[in-house]
Amino acid sequence: MRTKLLITLLAVAATSTVVASGILPAPRVVEASDYAFDGAVIVTWTSVPGAKSYRVYRNTSDDWLAANEIGVTSDTAFIDPVTSRHDGQACYYWIAAEAGLAVSPISDTAVGHPGVLRPGASKPNTARLRQNFRRLRGLLKQSRPSE
């Protein structure tokens, strides 16, 4: 019985940090855009109650262990200005929620594809992407029926 309890505690510790208020759940409904934005992928997810920030990871194969952290945000969306060497190539994303020392397990995988940069562009215009994305997000919120 003690061995089983120890194994369970080690498994929990390997995937998240336990705090007095409980364990943060993994972010859910993780989605990544497909060819929608020139040279970029926009990743979105649902908020995790109690989370203060989210770490975003990317890889070019579905291998979480080899993924690189590409950013931290307090929002539930992240714009990844993918370099031209990834034009059209599948990018795999994972999200982890954080609140102080508490870290959630990693989310399920989301796959997205950056749109190919227009001829002559060396990188995506992230300011324009953010502006367009905020407008789109606002329109989507307005079009949803209130609960």
mmCIF file of N, CA and C in Angstrom:
data_model
loop_
_atom_site.group_PDB
_atom_site.id
_atom_site.type_symbol
_atom_site.label_atom_id
_atom_site.label_comp_id
_atom_site.label_asym_id
_atom_site.label_seq_id
_atom_site.Cartn_x
_atom_site.Cartn_y
_atom_site.Cartn_z
ATOM 1 N N MET A 1 0.826 -1.197 0.000
ATOM 2 C CA MET A 1 0.000 0.000 0.000
ATOM 3 C C MET A 1 0.867 1.257 0.000
ATOM 4 N N ARG A 2 1.918 1.272 0.812
ATOM 5 C CA ARG A 2 2.806 2.436 0.854
ATOM 6 C C ARG A 2 3.497 2.654 -0.487
ATOM 7 N N THR A 3 3.884 1.561 -1.142
ATOM 8 C CA THR A 3 4.551 1.676 -2.439
ATOM 9 C C THR A 3 3.611 2.297 -3.466
ATOM 10 N N LYS A 4 2.356 1.861 -3.473
ATOM 11 C CA LYS A 4 1.380 2.406 -4.416
ATOM 12 C C LYS A 4 1.145 3.896 -4.148
ATOM 13 N N LEU A 5 1.054 4.288 -2.883
ATOM 14 C CA LEU A 5 0.869 5.695 -2.533
ATOM 15 C C LEU A 5 2.076 6.517 -2.970
ATOM 16 N N LEU A 6 3.278 6.002 -2.750
ATOM 17 C CA LEU A 6 4.502 6.704 -3.153
ATOM 18 C C LEU A 6 4.554 6.871 -4.671
ATOM 19 N N ILE A 7 4.201 5.830 -5.411
ATOM 20 C CA ILE A 7 4.199 5.905 -6.875
ATOM 21 C C ILE A 7 3.178 6.942 -7.343
ATOM 22 N N THR A 8 2.001 6.960 -6.721
ATOM 23 C CA THR A 8 0.978 7.946 -7.079
ATOM 24 C C THR A 8 1.469 9.359 -6.807
ATOM 25 N N LEU A 9 2.074 9.590 -5.654
ATOM 26 C CA LEU A 9 2.596 10.917 -5.320
ATOM 27 C C LEU A 9 3.698 11.337 -6.283
ATOM 28 N N LEU A 10 4.570 10.410 -6.653
ATOM 29 C CA LEU A 10 5.635 10.730 -7.606
ATOM 30 C C LEU A 10 5.056 11.058 -8.975
ATOM 31 N N ALA A 11 4.021 10.349 -9.384
ATOM 32 C CA ALA A 11 3.394 10.626 -10.682
ATOM 33 C C ALA A 11 2.760 12.011 -10.688
ATOM 34 N N VAL A 12 2.102 12.376 -9.599
ATOM 35 C CA VAL A 12 1.505 13.709 -9.506
ATOM 36 C C VAL A 12 2.597 14.769 -9.513
ATOM 37 N N ALA A 13 3.664 14.551 -8.764
ATOM 38 C CA ALA A 13 4.761 15.527 -8.704
ATOM 39 C C ALA A 13 5.435 15.691 -10.058
ATOM 40 N N ALA A 14 5.469 14.643 -10.853
ATOM 41 C CA ALA A 14 6.125 14.728 -12.164
ATOM 42 C C ALA A 14 5.321 15.560 -13.154
ATOM 43 N N THR A 15 4.013 15.642 -12.962
ATOM 44 C CA THR A 15 3.187 16.368 -13.928
ATOM 45 C C THR A 15 2.672 17.703 -13.429
ATOM 46 N N SER A 16 2.717 17.938 -12.125
ATOM 47 C CA SER A 16 2.234 19.212 -11.600
ATOM 48 C C SER A 16 2.731 19.415 -10.179
ATOM 49 N N THR A 17 2.645 20.645 -9.716
ATOM 50 C CA THR A 17 3.026 20.973 -8.355
ATOM 51 C C THR A 17 1.764 21.097 -7.520
ATOM 52 N N VAL A 18 1.734 20.400 -6.401
ATOM 53 C CA VAL A 18 0.569 20.425 -5.532
ATOM 54 C C VAL A 18 0.692 21.608 -4.581
ATOM 55 N N VAL A 19 -0.374 22.379 -4.445
ATOM 56 C CA VAL A 19 -0.407 23.483 -3.489
ATOM 57 C C VAL A 19 -1.648 23.324 -2.621
ATOM 58 N N ALA A 20 -1.752 24.128 -1.579
ATOM 59 C CA ALA A 20 -2.864 24.006 -0.636
ATOM 60 C C ALA A 20 -4.218 24.121 -1.327
ATOM 61 N N SER A 21 -4.310 24.950 -2.340
ATOM 62 C CA SER A 21 -5.594 25.143 -3.012
ATOM 63 C C SER A 21 -5.910 24.049 -4.028
ATOM 64 N N GLY A 22 -5.012 23.112 -4.241
ATOM 65 C CA GLY A 22 -5.259 22.020 -5.169
ATOM 66 C C GLY A 22 -4.309 22.031 -6.346
ATOM 67 N N ILE A 23 -4.645 21.249 -7.341
ATOM 68 C CA ILE A 23 -3.815 21.118 -8.535
ATOM 69 C C ILE A 23 -4.492 21.874 -9.670
ATOM 70 N N LEU A 24 -3.725 22.653 -10.391
ATOM 71 C CA LEU A 24 -4.275 23.319 -11.575
ATOM 72 C C LEU A 24 -4.533 22.271 -12.649
ATOM 73 N N PRO A 25 -5.699 22.279 -13.257
ATOM 74 C CA PRO A 25 -5.935 21.343 -14.359
ATOM 75 C C PRO A 25 -5.207 21.815 -15.617
ATOM 76 N N ALA A 26 -4.991 20.912 -16.514
ATOM 77 C CA ALA A 26 -4.355 21.264 -17.792
ATOM 78 C C ALA A 26 -5.294 22.152 -18.598
ATOM 79 N N PRO A 27 -4.755 23.111 -19.349
ATOM 80 C CA PRO A 27 -5.601 23.903 -20.249
ATOM 81 C C PRO A 27 -6.312 22.972 -21.235
ATOM 82 N N ARG A 28 -7.542 23.339 -21.581
ATOM 83 C CA ARG A 28 -8.344 22.504 -22.473
ATOM 84 C C ARG A 28 -8.719 23.271 -23.725
ATOM 85 N N VAL A 29 -9.295 22.571 -24.663
ATOM 86 C CA VAL A 29 -9.747 23.122 -25.940
ATOM 87 C C VAL A 29 -8.626 23.962 -26.567
ATOM 88 N N VAL A 30 -7.462 23.360 -26.683
ATOM 89 C CA VAL A 30 -6.320 24.042 -27.300
ATOM 90 C C VAL A 30 -6.461 23.907 -28.810
ATOM 91 N N GLU A 31 -6.423 25.049 -29.502
ATOM 92 C CA GLU A 31 -6.570 25.063 -30.957
ATOM 93 C C GLU A 31 -5.490 25.938 -31.567
ATOM 94 N N ALA A 32 -5.077 25.583 -32.768
ATOM 95 C CA ALA A 32 -4.064 26.355 -33.494
ATOM 96 C C ALA A 32 -4.585 26.631 -34.900
ATOM 97 N N SER A 33 -4.321 27.838 -35.389
ATOM 98 C CA SER A 33 -4.830 28.232 -36.708
ATOM 99 C C SER A 33 -4.147 27.442 -37.823
ATOM 100 N N ASP A 34 -4.877 27.263 -38.921
ATOM 101 C CA ASP A 34 -4.374 26.527 -40.084
ATOM 102 C C ASP A 34 -4.336 27.433 -41.307
ATOM 103 N N TYR A 35 -3.144 27.852 -41.699
ATOM 104 C CA TYR A 35 -2.914 28.664 -42.903
ATOM 105 C C TYR A 35 -3.708 29.976 -42.903
ATOM 106 N N ALA A 36 -4.179 30.420 -41.741
ATOM 107 C CA ALA A 36 -5.048 31.597 -41.676
ATOM 108 C C ALA A 36 -4.280 32.916 -41.634
ATOM 109 N N PHE A 37 -3.038 32.892 -41.185
ATOM 110 C CA PHE A 37 -2.275 34.124 -41.000
ATOM 111 C C PHE A 37 -0.901 33.988 -41.649
ATOM 112 N N ASP A 38 -0.518 34.978 -42.436
ATOM 113 C CA ASP A 38 0.780 34.942 -43.119
ATOM 114 C C ASP A 38 1.917 34.831 -42.110
ATOM 115 N N GLY A 39 2.667 33.747 -42.190
ATOM 116 C CA GLY A 39 3.856 33.582 -41.365
ATOM 117 C C GLY A 39 3.615 33.449 -39.883
ATOM 118 N N ALA A 40 2.408 33.089 -39.480
ATOM 119 C CA ALA A 40 2.127 32.977 -38.048
ATOM 120 C C ALA A 40 1.051 31.935 -37.782
ATOM 121 N N VAL A 41 1.055 31.459 -36.546
ATOM 122 C CA VAL A 41 0.005 30.577 -36.046
ATOM 123 C C VAL A 41 -0.538 31.235 -34.782
ATOM 124 N N ILE A 42 -1.844 31.284 -34.651
ATOM 125 C CA ILE A 42 -2.451 31.773 -33.416
ATOM 126 C C ILE A 42 -2.986 30.567 -32.663
ATOM 127 N N VAL A 43 -2.541 30.443 -31.408
ATOM 128 C CA VAL A 43 -2.929 29.330 -30.550
ATOM 129 C C VAL A 43 -3.875 29.882 -29.481
ATOM 130 N N THR A 44 -4.996 29.197 -29.263
ATOM 131 C CA THR A 44 -5.961 29.618 -28.242
ATOM 132 C C THR A 44 -6.312 28.429 -27.356
ATOM 133 N N TRP A 45 -6.821 28.729 -26.152
ATOM 134 C CA TRP A 45 -7.231 27.696 -25.211
ATOM 135 C C TRP A 45 -8.209 28.315 -24.220
ATOM 136 N N THR A 46 -8.906 27.463 -23.472
ATOM 137 C CA THR A 46 -9.821 27.968 -22.454
ATOM 138 C C THR A 46 -9.028 28.304 -21.196
ATOM 139 N N SER A 47 -9.524 29.271 -20.439
ATOM 140 C CA SER A 47 -8.805 29.687 -19.234
ATOM 141 C C SER A 47 -8.897 28.606 -18.160
ATOM 142 N N VAL A 48 -7.878 28.568 -17.323
ATOM 143 C CA VAL A 48 -7.826 27.639 -16.201
ATOM 144 C C VAL A 48 -8.106 28.448 -14.935
ATOM 145 N N PRO A 49 -9.135 28.087 -14.163
ATOM 146 C CA PRO A 49 -9.429 28.836 -12.939
ATOM 147 C C PRO A 49 -8.203 28.890 -12.018
ATOM 148 N N GLY A 50 -7.846 30.087 -11.592
ATOM 149 C CA GLY A 50 -6.707 30.271 -10.695
ATOM 150 C C GLY A 50 -5.376 30.482 -11.388
ATOM 151 N N ALA A 51 -5.302 30.232 -12.688
ATOM 152 C CA ALA A 51 -4.031 30.395 -13.411
ATOM 153 C C ALA A 51 -3.692 31.872 -13.552
ATOM 154 N N LYS A 52 -2.421 32.199 -13.378
ATOM 155 C CA LYS A 52 -1.940 33.576 -13.542
ATOM 156 C C LYS A 52 -1.227 33.761 -14.877
ATOM 157 N N SER A 53 -0.661 32.678 -15.402
ATOM 158 C CA SER A 53 0.037 32.755 -16.687
ATOM 159 C C SER A 53 0.027 31.381 -17.349
ATOM 160 N N TYR A 54 0.430 31.380 -18.614
ATOM 161 C CA TYR A 54 0.468 30.151 -19.404
ATOM 162 C C TYR A 54 1.789 30.092 -20.148
ATOM 163 N N ARG A 55 2.420 28.929 -20.142
ATOM 164 C CA ARG A 55 3.643 28.706 -20.914
ATOM 165 C C ARG A 55 3.255 27.986 -22.204
ATOM 166 N N VAL A 56 3.816 28.464 -23.313
ATOM 167 C CA VAL A 56 3.485 27.924 -24.634
ATOM 168 C C VAL A 56 4.716 27.204 -25.178
ATOM 169 N N TYR A 57 4.512 25.982 -25.663
ATOM 170 C CA TYR A 57 5.597 25.156 -26.196
ATOM 171 C C TYR A 57 5.283 24.791 -27.642
ATOM 172 N N ARG A 58 6.340 24.657 -28.459
ATOM 173 C CA ARG A 58 6.165 24.304 -29.874
ATOM 174 C C ARG A 58 7.230 23.293 -30.285
ATOM 175 N N ASN A 59 6.846 22.456 -31.240
ATOM 176 C CA ASN A 59 7.781 21.540 -31.882
ATOM 177 C C ASN A 59 7.284 21.318 -33.309
ATOM 178 N N THR A 60 8.152 20.842 -34.178
ATOM 179 C CA THR A 60 7.742 20.544 -35.552
ATOM 180 C C THR A 60 7.369 19.072 -35.721
ATOM 181 N N SER A 61 7.360 18.340 -34.609
ATOM 182 C CA SER A 61 6.848 16.970 -34.610
ATOM 183 C C SER A 61 6.016 16.802 -33.340
ATOM 184 N N ASP A 62 5.177 15.795 -33.326
ATOM 185 C CA ASP A 62 4.292 15.573 -32.181
ATOM 186 C C ASP A 62 5.067 14.887 -31.063
ATOM 187 N N ASP A 63 6.036 15.607 -30.509
ATOM 188 C CA ASP A 63 6.916 15.083 -29.465
ATOM 189 C C ASP A 63 7.064 16.143 -28.380
ATOM 190 N N TRP A 64 6.237 16.045 -27.356
ATOM 191 C CA TRP A 64 6.235 17.022 -26.275
ATOM 192 C C TRP A 64 7.600 17.115 -25.592
ATOM 193 N N LEU A 65 8.270 15.996 -25.417
ATOM 194 C CA LEU A 65 9.539 15.997 -24.685
ATOM 195 C C LEU A 65 10.630 16.796 -25.394
ATOM 196 N N ALA A 66 10.530 16.954 -26.703
ATOM 197 C CA ALA A 66 11.538 17.715 -27.455
ATOM 198 C C ALA A 66 11.069 19.137 -27.778
ATOM 199 N N ALA A 67 9.902 19.532 -27.272
ATOM 200 C CA ALA A 67 9.354 20.863 -27.576
ATOM 201 C C ALA A 67 10.150 21.962 -26.879
ATOM 202 N N ASN A 68 10.131 23.151 -27.481
ATOM 203 C CA ASN A 68 10.785 24.331 -26.905
ATOM 204 C C ASN A 68 9.734 25.292 -26.381
ATOM 205 N N GLU A 69 10.028 25.907 -25.238
ATOM 206 C CA GLU A 69 9.144 26.964 -24.746
ATOM 207 C C GLU A 69 9.334 28.176 -25.646
ATOM 208 N N ILE A 70 8.226 28.719 -26.156
ATOM 209 C CA ILE A 70 8.335 29.865 -27.067
ATOM 210 C C ILE A 70 7.734 31.136 -26.482
ATOM 211 N N GLY A 71 7.109 31.033 -25.322
ATOM 212 C CA GLY A 71 6.573 32.244 -24.721
ATOM 213 C C GLY A 71 5.756 31.988 -23.481
ATOM 214 N N VAL A 72 5.507 33.084 -22.753
ATOM 215 C CA VAL A 72 4.662 33.076 -21.561
ATOM 216 C C VAL A 72 3.673 34.226 -21.722
ATOM 217 N N THR A 73 2.408 33.974 -21.404
ATOM 218 C CA THR A 73 1.380 35.005 -21.535
ATOM 219 C C THR A 73 0.358 34.872 -20.414
ATOM 220 N N SER A 74 -0.309 35.964 -20.104
ATOM 221 C CA SER A 74 -1.410 35.907 -19.143
ATOM 222 C C SER A 74 -2.746 35.789 -19.880
ATOM 223 N N ASP A 75 -2.708 35.853 -21.190
ATOM 224 C CA ASP A 75 -3.904 35.762 -22.031
ATOM 225 C C ASP A 75 -4.180 34.293 -22.370
ATOM 226 N N THR A 76 -5.321 34.020 -22.980
ATOM 227 C CA THR A 76 -5.639 32.654 -23.427
ATOM 228 C C THR A 76 -5.462 32.528 -24.935
ATOM 229 N N ALA A 77 -4.549 33.322 -25.457
ATOM 230 C CA ALA A 77 -4.191 33.259 -26.873
ATOM 231 C C ALA A 77 -2.733 33.660 -27.006
ATOM 232 N N PHE A 78 -2.080 33.102 -28.012
ATOM 233 C CA PHE A 78 -0.669 33.404 -28.244
ATOM 234 C C PHE A 78 -0.434 33.466 -29.746
ATOM 235 N N ILE A 79 0.222 34.520 -30.192
ATOM 236 C CA ILE A 79 0.581 34.650 -31.604
ATOM 237 C C ILE A 79 2.014 34.180 -31.766
ATOM 238 N N ASP A 80 2.198 33.143 -32.551
ATOM 239 C CA ASP A 80 3.531 32.595 -32.811
ATOM 240 C C ASP A 80 3.984 33.050 -34.192
ATOM 241 N N PRO A 81 4.868 34.059 -34.260
ATOM 242 C CA PRO A 81 5.382 34.503 -35.561
ATOM 243 C C PRO A 81 6.427 33.508 -36.057
ATOM 244 N N VAL A 82 5.973 32.470 -36.692
ATOM 245 C CA VAL A 82 6.817 31.360 -37.121
ATOM 246 C C VAL A 82 7.810 31.838 -38.173
ATOM 247 N N THR A 83 9.044 31.393 -38.069
ATOM 248 C CA THR A 83 10.065 31.802 -39.033
ATOM 249 C C THR A 83 9.788 31.199 -40.403
ATOM 250 N N SER A 84 10.368 31.792 -41.430
ATOM 251 C CA SER A 84 10.104 31.355 -42.803
ATOM 252 C C SER A 84 10.511 29.908 -43.044
ATOM 253 N N ARG A 85 11.407 29.387 -42.242
ATOM 254 C CA ARG A 85 11.803 27.986 -42.473
ATOM 255 C C ARG A 85 10.678 27.017 -42.115
ATOM 256 N N HIS A 86 9.644 27.521 -41.439
ATOM 257 C CA HIS A 86 8.498 26.688 -41.085
ATOM 258 C C HIS A 86 7.287 26.960 -41.965
ATOM 259 N N ASP A 87 7.439 27.794 -43.025
ATOM 260 C CA ASP A 87 6.297 28.133 -43.878
ATOM 261 C C ASP A 87 5.528 26.887 -44.292
ATOM 262 N N GLY A 88 4.260 26.850 -43.922
ATOM 263 C CA GLY A 88 3.403 25.747 -44.317
ATOM 264 C C GLY A 88 3.632 24.451 -43.572
ATOM 265 N N GLN A 89 4.689 24.356 -42.781
ATOM 266 C CA GLN A 89 5.010 23.129 -42.054
ATOM 267 C C GLN A 89 4.144 23.037 -40.798
ATOM 268 N N ALA A 90 3.715 21.837 -40.466
ATOM 269 C CA ALA A 90 2.924 21.640 -39.254
ATOM 270 C C ALA A 90 3.736 22.030 -38.028
ATOM 271 N N CYS A 91 3.088 22.745 -37.119
ATOM 272 C CA CYS A 91 3.681 23.100 -35.835
ATOM 273 C C CYS A 91 2.775 22.534 -34.749
ATOM 274 N N TYR A 92 3.362 21.884 -33.768
ATOM 275 C CA TYR A 92 2.630 21.250 -32.681
ATOM 276 C C TYR A 92 2.796 22.107 -31.433
ATOM 277 N N TYR A 93 1.689 22.327 -30.708
ATOM 278 C CA TYR A 93 1.693 23.225 -29.552
ATOM 279 C C TYR A 93 1.143 22.537 -28.310
ATOM 280 N N TRP A 94 1.700 22.940 -27.158
ATOM 281 C CA TRP A 94 1.240 22.492 -25.851
ATOM 282 C C TRP A 94 1.221 23.695 -24.926
ATOM 283 N N ILE A 95 0.312 23.685 -23.955
ATOM 284 C CA ILE A 95 0.161 24.788 -23.014
ATOM 285 C C ILE A 95 0.206 24.231 -21.589
ATOM 286 N N ALA A 96 0.860 24.969 -20.686
ATOM 287 C CA ALA A 96 0.845 24.655 -19.254
ATOM 288 C C ALA A 96 0.405 25.908 -18.504
ATOM 289 N N ALA A 97 -0.506 25.750 -17.550
ATOM 290 C CA ALA A 97 -0.973 26.869 -16.726
ATOM 291 C C ALA A 97 -0.098 26.972 -15.485
ATOM 292 N N GLU A 98 0.044 28.210 -14.976
ATOM 293 C CA GLU A 98 0.843 28.439 -13.769
ATOM 294 C C GLU A 98 0.120 29.395 -12.830
ATOM 295 N N ALA A 99 0.343 29.189 -11.540
ATOM 296 C CA ALA A 99 -0.124 30.110 -10.499
ATOM 297 C C ALA A 99 0.889 30.009 -9.371
ATOM 298 N N GLY A 100 1.822 30.954 -9.326
ATOM 299 C CA GLY A 100 2.889 30.871 -8.333
ATOM 300 C C GLY A 100 3.748 29.653 -8.607
ATOM 301 N N LEU A 101 3.851 28.767 -7.617
ATOM 302 C CA LEU A 101 4.643 27.547 -7.793
ATOM 303 C C LEU A 101 3.838 26.403 -8.401
ATOM 304 N N ALA A 102 2.540 26.569 -8.493
ATOM 305 C CA ALA A 102 1.689 25.518 -9.059
ATOM 306 C C ALA A 102 1.775 25.536 -10.581
ATOM 307 N N VAL A 103 1.993 24.356 -11.152
ATOM 308 C CA VAL A 103 2.072 24.206 -12.608
ATOM 309 C C VAL A 103 1.157 23.052 -13.005
ATOM 310 N N SER A 104 0.333 23.287 -14.009
ATOM 311 C CA SER A 104 -0.596 22.249 -14.460
ATOM 312 C C SER A 104 0.135 21.186 -15.268
ATOM 313 N N PRO A 105 -0.527 20.054 -15.484
ATOM 314 C CA PRO A 105 -0.014 19.118 -16.484
ATOM 315 C C PRO A 105 -0.071 19.790 -17.858
ATOM 316 N N ILE A 106 0.627 19.245 -18.802
ATOM 317 C CA ILE A 106 0.645 19.775 -20.168
ATOM 318 C C ILE A 106 -0.694 19.472 -20.844
ATOM 319 N N SER A 107 -1.138 20.414 -21.659
ATOM 320 C CA SER A 107 -2.393 20.245 -22.398
ATOM 321 C C SER A 107 -2.254 19.160 -23.459
ATOM 322 N N ASP A 108 -3.378 18.835 -24.061
ATOM 323 C CA ASP A 108 -3.346 17.988 -25.251
ATOM 324 C C ASP A 108 -2.658 18.763 -26.371
ATOM 325 N N THR A 109 -2.262 18.069 -27.402
ATOM 326 C CA THR A 109 -1.569 18.680 -28.541
ATOM 327 C C THR A 109 -2.545 19.410 -29.454
ATOM 328 N N ALA A 110 -2.111 20.561 -29.944
ATOM 329 C CA ALA A 110 -2.841 21.269 -31.002
ATOM 330 C C ALA A 110 -1.888 21.389 -32.184
ATOM 331 N N VAL A 111 -2.398 21.198 -33.385
ATOM 332 C CA VAL A 111 -1.566 21.285 -34.586
ATOM 333 C C VAL A 111 -2.045 22.451 -35.431
ATOM 334 N N GLY A 112 -1.107 23.283 -35.864
ATOM 335 C CA GLY A 112 -1.434 24.406 -36.730
ATOM 336 C C GLY A 112 -0.411 24.542 -37.838
ATOM 337 N N HIS A 113 -0.772 25.313 -38.845
ATOM 338 C CA HIS A 113 0.132 25.563 -39.971
ATOM 339 C C HIS A 113 0.198 27.062 -40.216
ATOM 340 N N PRO A 114 1.396 27.624 -40.266
ATOM 341 C CA PRO A 114 1.491 29.049 -40.597
ATOM 342 C C PRO A 114 1.182 29.260 -42.066
ATOM 343 N N GLY A 115 0.561 30.385 -42.363
ATOM 344 C CA GLY A 115 0.378 30.746 -43.759
ATOM 345 C C GLY A 115 1.727 31.120 -44.346
ATOM 346 N N VAL A 116 1.886 30.926 -45.624
ATOM 347 C CA VAL A 116 3.152 31.258 -46.289
ATOM 348 C C VAL A 116 3.270 32.770 -46.381
ATOM 349 N N LEU A 117 4.434 33.294 -46.009
ATOM 350 C CA LEU A 117 4.664 34.738 -46.080
ATOM 351 C C LEU A 117 4.539 35.235 -47.506
ATOM 352 N N ARG A 118 4.001 36.418 -47.643
ATOM 353 C CA ARG A 118 3.884 37.031 -48.965
ATOM 354 C C ARG A 118 5.273 37.304 -49.524
ATOM 355 N N PRO A 119 5.426 37.291 -50.848
ATOM 356 C CA PRO A 119 6.733 37.574 -51.448
ATOM 357 C C PRO A 119 7.274 38.924 -50.965
ATOM 358 N N GLY A 120 8.534 38.929 -50.593
ATOM 359 C CA GLY A 120 9.188 40.150 -50.135
ATOM 360 C C GLY A 120 9.094 40.377 -48.640
ATOM 361 N N ALA A 121 8.223 39.646 -47.938
ATOM 362 C CA ALA A 121 8.108 39.806 -46.484
ATOM 363 C C ALA A 121 9.125 38.903 -45.802
ATOM 364 N N SER A 122 9.868 39.456 -44.862
ATOM 365 C CA SER A 122 10.866 38.647 -44.168
ATOM 366 C C SER A 122 10.318 38.063 -42.878
ATOM 367 N N LYS A 123 9.279 38.682 -42.324
ATOM 368 C CA LYS A 123 8.648 38.165 -41.107
ATOM 369 C C LYS A 123 7.230 38.718 -41.026
ATOM 370 N N PRO A 124 6.362 38.060 -40.250
ATOM 371 C CA PRO A 124 4.986 38.532 -40.154
ATOM 372 C C PRO A 124 4.903 39.846 -39.381
ATOM 373 N N ASN A 125 3.891 40.632 -39.683
ATOM 374 C CA ASN A 125 3.637 41.882 -38.981
ATOM 375 C C ASN A 125 2.815 41.547 -37.736
ATOM 376 N N THR A 126 3.506 41.301 -36.600
ATOM 377 C CA THR A 126 2.804 40.843 -35.400
ATOM 378 C C THR A 126 1.861 41.898 -34.836
ATOM 379 N N ALA A 127 2.181 43.171 -34.986
ATOM 380 C CA ALA A 127 1.275 44.222 -34.497
ATOM 381 C C ALA A 127 -0.056 44.152 -35.239
ATOM 382 N N ARG A 128 0.006 43.981 -36.551
ATOM 383 C CA ARG A 128 -1.221 43.866 -37.344
ATOM 384 C C ARG A 128 -1.960 42.570 -36.998
ATOM 385 N N LEU A 129 -1.223 41.480 -36.796
ATOM 386 C CA LEU A 129 -1.857 40.222 -36.412
ATOM 387 C C LEU A 129 -2.621 40.381 -35.102
ATOM 388 N N ARG A 130 -1.981 41.007 -34.093
ATOM 389 C CA ARG A 130 -2.643 41.213 -32.803
ATOM 390 C C ARG A 130 -3.915 42.042 -32.964
ATOM 391 N N GLN A 131 -3.819 43.120 -33.736
ATOM 392 C CA GLN A 131 -4.963 44.001 -33.943
ATOM 393 C C GLN A 131 -6.114 43.245 -34.622
ATOM 394 N N ASN A 132 -5.815 42.523 -35.683
ATOM 395 C CA ASN A 132 -6.848 41.761 -36.393
ATOM 396 C C ASN A 132 -7.433 40.653 -35.520
ATOM 397 N N PHE A 133 -6.568 40.003 -34.742
ATOM 398 C CA PHE A 133 -7.040 38.926 -33.880
ATOM 399 C C PHE A 133 -7.965 39.475 -32.797
ATOM 400 N N ARG A 134 -7.613 40.610 -32.193
ATOM 401 C CA ARG A 134 -8.478 41.210 -31.165
ATOM 402 C C ARG A 134 -9.839 41.593 -31.751
ATOM 403 N N ARG A 135 -9.822 42.139 -32.968
ATOM 404 C CA ARG A 135 -11.092 42.474 -33.626
ATOM 405 C C ARG A 135 -11.936 41.220 -33.841
ATOM 406 N N LEU A 136 -11.302 40.175 -34.355
ATOM 407 C CA LEU A 136 -12.002 38.919 -34.610
ATOM 408 C C LEU A 136 -12.546 38.333 -33.315
ATOM 409 N N ARG A 137 -11.740 38.340 -32.263
ATOM 410 C CA ARG A 137 -12.168 37.806 -30.972
ATOM 411 C C ARG A 137 -13.374 38.595 -30.451
ATOM 412 N N GLY A 138 -13.346 39.926 -30.586
ATOM 413 C CA GLY A 138 -14.470 40.762 -30.164
ATOM 414 C C GLY A 138 -15.738 40.441 -30.934
ATOM 415 N N LEU A 139 -15.609 40.250 -32.244
ATOM 416 C CA LEU A 139 -16.774 39.904 -33.064
ATOM 417 C C LEU A 139 -17.348 38.551 -32.665
ATOM 418 N N LEU A 140 -16.470 37.592 -32.374
ATOM 419 C CA LEU A 140 -16.937 36.269 -31.968
ATOM 420 C C LEU A 140 -17.680 36.338 -30.644
ATOM 421 N N LYS A 141 -17.170 37.137 -29.693
ATOM 422 C CA LYS A 141 -17.845 37.276 -28.400
ATOM 423 C C LYS A 141 -19.213 37.914 -28.575
ATOM 424 N N GLN A 142 -19.321 38.902 -29.465
ATOM 425 C CA GLN A 142 -20.600 39.577 -29.698
ATOM 426 C C GLN A 142 -21.615 38.648 -30.357
ATOM 427 N N SER A 143 -21.143 37.732 -31.189
ATOM 428 C CA SER A 143 -22.061 36.865 -31.932
ATOM 429 C C SER A 143 -22.552 35.682 -31.114
ATOM 430 N N ARG A 144 -21.921 35.400 -29.964
ATOM 431 C CA ARG A 144 -22.361 34.285 -29.128
ATOM 432 C C ARG A 144 -23.589 34.695 -28.324
ATOM 433 N N PRO A 145 -24.582 33.803 -28.235
ATOM 434 C CA PRO A 145 -25.744 34.126 -27.401
ATOM 435 C C PRO A 145 -25.323 34.164 -25.935
ATOM 436 N N SER A 146 -25.886 35.090 -25.173
ATOM 437 C CA SER A 146 -25.525 35.187 -23.755
ATOM 438 C C SER A 146 -26.129 34.020 -22.996
ATOM 439 N N GLU A 147 -25.376 33.586 -22.005
ATOM 440 C CA GLU A 147 -25.808 32.411 -21.228
ATOM 441 C C GLU A 147 -26.519 32.838 -19.972
#
